[in-house]
Coordinates of C-alpha atoms and ligand atoms in Angstrom, one line a residue:
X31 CA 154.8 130.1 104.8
X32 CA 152.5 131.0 101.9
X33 CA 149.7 129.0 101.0
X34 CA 149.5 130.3 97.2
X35 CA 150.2 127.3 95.1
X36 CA 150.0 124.4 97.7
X37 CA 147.9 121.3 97.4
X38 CA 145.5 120.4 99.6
X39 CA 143.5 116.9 99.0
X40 CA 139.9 116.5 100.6
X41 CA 138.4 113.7 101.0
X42 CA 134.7 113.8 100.6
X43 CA 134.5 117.2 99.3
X44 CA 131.4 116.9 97.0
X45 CA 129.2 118.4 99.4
X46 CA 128.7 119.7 103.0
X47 CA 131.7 121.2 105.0
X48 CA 134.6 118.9 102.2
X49 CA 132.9 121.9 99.8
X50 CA 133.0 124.5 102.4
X51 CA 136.6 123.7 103.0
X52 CA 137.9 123.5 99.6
X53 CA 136.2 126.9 98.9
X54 CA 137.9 128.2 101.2
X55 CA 141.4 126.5 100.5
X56 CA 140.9 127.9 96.7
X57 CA 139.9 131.4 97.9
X58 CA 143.0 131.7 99.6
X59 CA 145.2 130.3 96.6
X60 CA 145.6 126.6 97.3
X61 CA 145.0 124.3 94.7
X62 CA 142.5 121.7 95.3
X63 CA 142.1 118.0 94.8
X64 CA 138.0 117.4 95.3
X65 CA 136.8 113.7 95.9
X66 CA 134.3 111.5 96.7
X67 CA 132.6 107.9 95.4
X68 CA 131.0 108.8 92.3
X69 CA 132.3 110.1 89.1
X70 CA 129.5 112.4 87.7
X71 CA 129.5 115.6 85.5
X72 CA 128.1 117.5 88.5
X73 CA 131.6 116.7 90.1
X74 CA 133.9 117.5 87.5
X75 CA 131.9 121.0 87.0
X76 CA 132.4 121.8 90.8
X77 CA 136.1 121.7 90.3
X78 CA 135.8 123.3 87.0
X79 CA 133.9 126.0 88.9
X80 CA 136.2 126.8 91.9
X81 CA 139.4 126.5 89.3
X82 CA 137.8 129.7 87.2
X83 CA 136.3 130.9 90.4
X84 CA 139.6 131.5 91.9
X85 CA 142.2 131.4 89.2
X86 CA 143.8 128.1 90.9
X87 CA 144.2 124.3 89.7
X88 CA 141.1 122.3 91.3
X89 CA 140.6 118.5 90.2
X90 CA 138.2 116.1 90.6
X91 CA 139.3 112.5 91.5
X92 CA 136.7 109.7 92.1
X93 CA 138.1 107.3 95.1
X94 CA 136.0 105.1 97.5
X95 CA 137.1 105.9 100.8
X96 CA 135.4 103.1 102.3
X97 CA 138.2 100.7 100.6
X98 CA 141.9 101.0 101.8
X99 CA 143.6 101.0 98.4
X100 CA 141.3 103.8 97.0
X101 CA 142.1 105.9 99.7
X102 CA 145.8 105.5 99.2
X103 CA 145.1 105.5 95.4
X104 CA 143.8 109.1 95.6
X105 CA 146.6 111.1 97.6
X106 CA 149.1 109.1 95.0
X107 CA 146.9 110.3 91.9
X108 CA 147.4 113.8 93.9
X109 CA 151.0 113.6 93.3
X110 CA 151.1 116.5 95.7
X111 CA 149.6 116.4 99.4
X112 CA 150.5 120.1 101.5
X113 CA 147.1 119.7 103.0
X114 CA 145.1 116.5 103.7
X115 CA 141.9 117.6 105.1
X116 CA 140.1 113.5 105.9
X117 CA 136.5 114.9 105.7
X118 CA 134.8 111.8 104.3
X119 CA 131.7 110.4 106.2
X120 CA 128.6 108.9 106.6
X121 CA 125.9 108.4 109.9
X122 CA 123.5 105.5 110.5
X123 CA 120.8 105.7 113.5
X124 CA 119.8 103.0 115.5
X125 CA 120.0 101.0 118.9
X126 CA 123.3 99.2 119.1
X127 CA 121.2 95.5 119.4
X128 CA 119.7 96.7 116.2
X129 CA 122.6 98.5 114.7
X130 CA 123.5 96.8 111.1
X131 CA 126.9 95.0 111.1
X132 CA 127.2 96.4 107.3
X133 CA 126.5 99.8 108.4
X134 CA 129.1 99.6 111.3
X135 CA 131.5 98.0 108.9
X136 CA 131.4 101.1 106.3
X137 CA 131.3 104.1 109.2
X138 CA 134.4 102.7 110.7
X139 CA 135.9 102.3 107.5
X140 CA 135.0 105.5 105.8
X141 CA 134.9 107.8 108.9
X142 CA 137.9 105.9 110.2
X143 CA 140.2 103.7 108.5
X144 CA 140.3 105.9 105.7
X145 CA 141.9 108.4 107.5
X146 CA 144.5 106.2 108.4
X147 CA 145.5 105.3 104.4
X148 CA 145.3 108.4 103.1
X149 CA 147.3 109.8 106.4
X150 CA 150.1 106.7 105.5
X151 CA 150.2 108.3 101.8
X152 CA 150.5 111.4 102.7
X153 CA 153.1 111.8 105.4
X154 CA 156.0 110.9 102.6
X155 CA 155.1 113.7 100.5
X156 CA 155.1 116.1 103.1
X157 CA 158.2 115.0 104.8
X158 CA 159.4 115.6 101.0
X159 CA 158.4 119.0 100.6
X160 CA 159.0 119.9 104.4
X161 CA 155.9 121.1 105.6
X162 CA 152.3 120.1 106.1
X163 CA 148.9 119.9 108.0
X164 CA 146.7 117.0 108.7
X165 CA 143.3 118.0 109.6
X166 CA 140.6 115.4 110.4
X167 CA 137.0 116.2 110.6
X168 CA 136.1 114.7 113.3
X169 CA 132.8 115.4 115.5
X170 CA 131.8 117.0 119.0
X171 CA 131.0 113.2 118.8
X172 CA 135.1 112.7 118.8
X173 CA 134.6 114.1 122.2
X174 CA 131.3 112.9 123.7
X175 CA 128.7 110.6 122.7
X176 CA 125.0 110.1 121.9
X177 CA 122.5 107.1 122.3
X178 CA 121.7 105.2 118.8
X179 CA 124.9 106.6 117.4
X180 CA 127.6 103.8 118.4
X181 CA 129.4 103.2 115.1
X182 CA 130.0 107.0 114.6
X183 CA 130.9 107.9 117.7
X184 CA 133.1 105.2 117.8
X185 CA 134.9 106.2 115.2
X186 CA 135.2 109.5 115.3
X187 CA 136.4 109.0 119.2
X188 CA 139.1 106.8 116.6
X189 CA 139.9 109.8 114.6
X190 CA 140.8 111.9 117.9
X191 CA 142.8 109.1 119.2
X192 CA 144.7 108.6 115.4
X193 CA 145.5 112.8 115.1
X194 CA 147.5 112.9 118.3
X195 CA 149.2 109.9 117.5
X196 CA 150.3 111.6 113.8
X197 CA 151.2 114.6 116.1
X198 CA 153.5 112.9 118.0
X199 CA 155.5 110.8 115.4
X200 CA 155.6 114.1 113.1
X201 CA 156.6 116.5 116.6
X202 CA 159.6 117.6 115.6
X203 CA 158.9 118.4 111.8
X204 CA 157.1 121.3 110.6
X205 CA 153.9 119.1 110.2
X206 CA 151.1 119.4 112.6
X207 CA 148.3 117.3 112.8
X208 CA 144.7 118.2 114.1
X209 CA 141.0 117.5 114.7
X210 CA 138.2 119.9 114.3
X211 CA 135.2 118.9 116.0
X212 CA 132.2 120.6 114.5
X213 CA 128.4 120.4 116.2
X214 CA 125.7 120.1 114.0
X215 CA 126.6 122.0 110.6
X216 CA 123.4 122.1 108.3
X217 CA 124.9 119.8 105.4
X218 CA 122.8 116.9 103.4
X219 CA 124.3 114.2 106.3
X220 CA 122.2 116.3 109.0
X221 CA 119.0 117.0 106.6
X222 CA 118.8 113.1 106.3
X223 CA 118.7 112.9 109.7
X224 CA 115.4 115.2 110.3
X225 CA 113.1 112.5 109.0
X226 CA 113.8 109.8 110.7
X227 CA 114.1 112.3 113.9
X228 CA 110.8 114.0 112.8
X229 CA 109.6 110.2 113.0
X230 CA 111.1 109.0 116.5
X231 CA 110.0 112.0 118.3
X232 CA 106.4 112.2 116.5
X233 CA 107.8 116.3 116.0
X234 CA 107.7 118.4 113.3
X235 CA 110.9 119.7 111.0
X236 CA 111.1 123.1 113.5
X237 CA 110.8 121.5 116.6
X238 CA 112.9 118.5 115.7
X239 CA 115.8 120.8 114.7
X240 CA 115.6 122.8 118.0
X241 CA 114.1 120.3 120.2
X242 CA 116.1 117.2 119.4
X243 CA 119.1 118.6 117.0
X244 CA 120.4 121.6 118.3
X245 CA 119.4 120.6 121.7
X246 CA 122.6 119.9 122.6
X247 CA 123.9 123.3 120.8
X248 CA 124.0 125.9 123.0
X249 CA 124.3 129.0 120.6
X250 CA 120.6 127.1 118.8
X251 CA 122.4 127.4 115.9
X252 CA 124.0 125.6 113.3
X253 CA 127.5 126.1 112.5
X254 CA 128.3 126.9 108.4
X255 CA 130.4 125.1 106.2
X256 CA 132.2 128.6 105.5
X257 CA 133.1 128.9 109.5
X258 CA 134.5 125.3 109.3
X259 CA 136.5 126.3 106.4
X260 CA 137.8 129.4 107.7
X261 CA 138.7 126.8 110.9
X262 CA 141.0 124.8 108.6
X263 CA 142.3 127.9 106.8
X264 CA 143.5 128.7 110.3
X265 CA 145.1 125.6 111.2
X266 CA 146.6 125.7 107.9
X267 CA 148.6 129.1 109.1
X268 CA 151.7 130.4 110.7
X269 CA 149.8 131.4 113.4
X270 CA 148.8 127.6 113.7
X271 CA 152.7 125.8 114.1
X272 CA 152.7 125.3 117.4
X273 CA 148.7 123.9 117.6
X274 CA 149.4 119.9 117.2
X275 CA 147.7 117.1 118.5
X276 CA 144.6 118.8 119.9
X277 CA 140.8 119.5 118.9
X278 CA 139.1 122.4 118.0
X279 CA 135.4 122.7 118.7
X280 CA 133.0 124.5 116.7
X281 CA 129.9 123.3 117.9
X282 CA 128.3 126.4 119.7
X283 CA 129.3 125.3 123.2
X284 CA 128.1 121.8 122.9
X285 CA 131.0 120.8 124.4
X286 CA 131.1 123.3 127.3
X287 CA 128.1 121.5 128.9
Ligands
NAD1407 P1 127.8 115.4 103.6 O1 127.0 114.2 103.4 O2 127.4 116.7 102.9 O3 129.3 115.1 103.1 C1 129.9 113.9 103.2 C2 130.9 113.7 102.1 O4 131.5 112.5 102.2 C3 130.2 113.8 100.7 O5 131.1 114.6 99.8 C4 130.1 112.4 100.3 O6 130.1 112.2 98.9 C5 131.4 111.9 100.9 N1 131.5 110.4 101.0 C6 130.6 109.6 101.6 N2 130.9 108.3 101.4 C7 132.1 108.3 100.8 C8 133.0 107.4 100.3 N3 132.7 106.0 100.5 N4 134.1 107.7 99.6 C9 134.4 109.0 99.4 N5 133.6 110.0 99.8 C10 132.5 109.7 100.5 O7 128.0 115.6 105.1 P2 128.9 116.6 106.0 O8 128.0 117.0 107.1 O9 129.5 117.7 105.2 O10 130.0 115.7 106.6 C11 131.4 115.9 106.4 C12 132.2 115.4 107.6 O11 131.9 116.2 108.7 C13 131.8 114.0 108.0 O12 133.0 113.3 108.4 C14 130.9 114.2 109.2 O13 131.0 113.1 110.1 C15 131.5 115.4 109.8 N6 130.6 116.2 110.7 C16 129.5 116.7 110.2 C17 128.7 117.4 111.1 C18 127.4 118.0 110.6 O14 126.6 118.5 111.5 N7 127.1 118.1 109.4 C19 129.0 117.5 112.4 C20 130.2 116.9 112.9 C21 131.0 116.3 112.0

């Protein structure tokens, strides 16, 4: 099945591995539906960009995945949906008796929930156009968990749970749906994190990234956005109709230990 001329919507694809994915998806000929909260110039030109880039129709459209209707909102404004890639997401840090309820509300919401609406839009369109992929970004923290991290790890344990359901209700179509499970990937959600690390552990930036970070990366290094795209790219390929319902690590062995 060629990709040339497909649509793939992504959420959160402003920044981080949503960007890496898209680039990736418009390198190979897909056109591209970029979103996130805001509704900036800076957006609009990163679609403008990857459209003359790579010669294929990328748009920008501005949905808040936190709320239920925006998320459904966007893959309608899509009018098209080959490829939903749910990438969305957002981290808070703390002790669960400290943990903000506001902050747990909007992790499970945008990491989550949103997953779910778009998912709901989606599946109609491809069942139209008789193929399609769902691939969820979901965490090696979809697989195992950290202390201080309960509202994320929650959810993305959610998002493993949600894709093998969609796997199972879309079995016998050519639809498969997915989770890749990425280990820390040096994006702006991780480079927020090295302060208040930096802070906890009285360490500086270096030793915060290996010491605390990565410490649970085998391979001491971070994965690349570009790697996660190529990830989706894959799952997005004949080679690929048979893989439902399952994860795929890239997390440098994290999840080997
Ligand atoms: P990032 O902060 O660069 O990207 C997050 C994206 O989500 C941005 O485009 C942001 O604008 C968007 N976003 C945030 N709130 C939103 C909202 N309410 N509505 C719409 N868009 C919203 O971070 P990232 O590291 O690229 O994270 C992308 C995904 O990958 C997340 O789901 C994250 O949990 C997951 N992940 C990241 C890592 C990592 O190490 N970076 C590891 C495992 C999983």
């Amino acid at each position: 099945m060629s990709l040339q001329g497909k649509t793939a919507v992504v959420t959160g694809s402003n920044s981080g591995i949503g960007l890496g994915v898209a680039r990736s998806f418009a390198a190979a000929g897909l056109n591209v539906v970029l979103n996130s909260y805001t509704d900036d110039k800076a957006d609009h030109a990163l679609a403008e960009e990857l459209a003359t880039a790579h010669g294929v129709d990328v748009r920008y459209i501005q949905a808040d995945m936190s709320k239920g209707k925006e998320a459904r909102a966007l893959i309608e404004k899509a009018g098209a949906c080959d490829v939903l890639v749910n990438n969305a997401g957002i981290q808070h840090v703390a002790g669960i008796d400290e943990f903000p309820a506001d902050k747990w509300d909007a992790i499970i919401a945008i990491n989550m929930s949103s997953a779910f609406h778009t998912t709901a839009a989606a599946l109609p369109m491809m069942r139209e156009a008789g193929w399609g992929r769902v691939i969820n970004i979901a965490s090696a923290h979809g697989l195992t968990a950290s202390p201080y991290k309960s509202a994320y790890v929650a959810a993305k344990h959610g998002v493993v749970g949600m894709t093998k359901v969609v796997a199972l209700e879309t079995a016998e179509e050519p639809i498969t749906a997915n989770a890749i499970c990425p280990g820390y990937v040096m994006t702006p959600l991780v480079e927020e994190q090295i302060p208040d690390t930096m802070k906890k552990y009285d360490m500086d930036r270096e030793t915060a990234i290996r010491e605390v970070l990565l410490t649970r990366q085998p391979s001491k290094e971070f994965a690349t956005t570009d790697q996660l795209g190529g990830t989706a790219l894959f799952l997005c390929s004949d080679h690929a109709a048979q893989i439902t319902g399952t994860t795929i690590s890239v997390d440098g062995g994290w999840t080997a230990l």
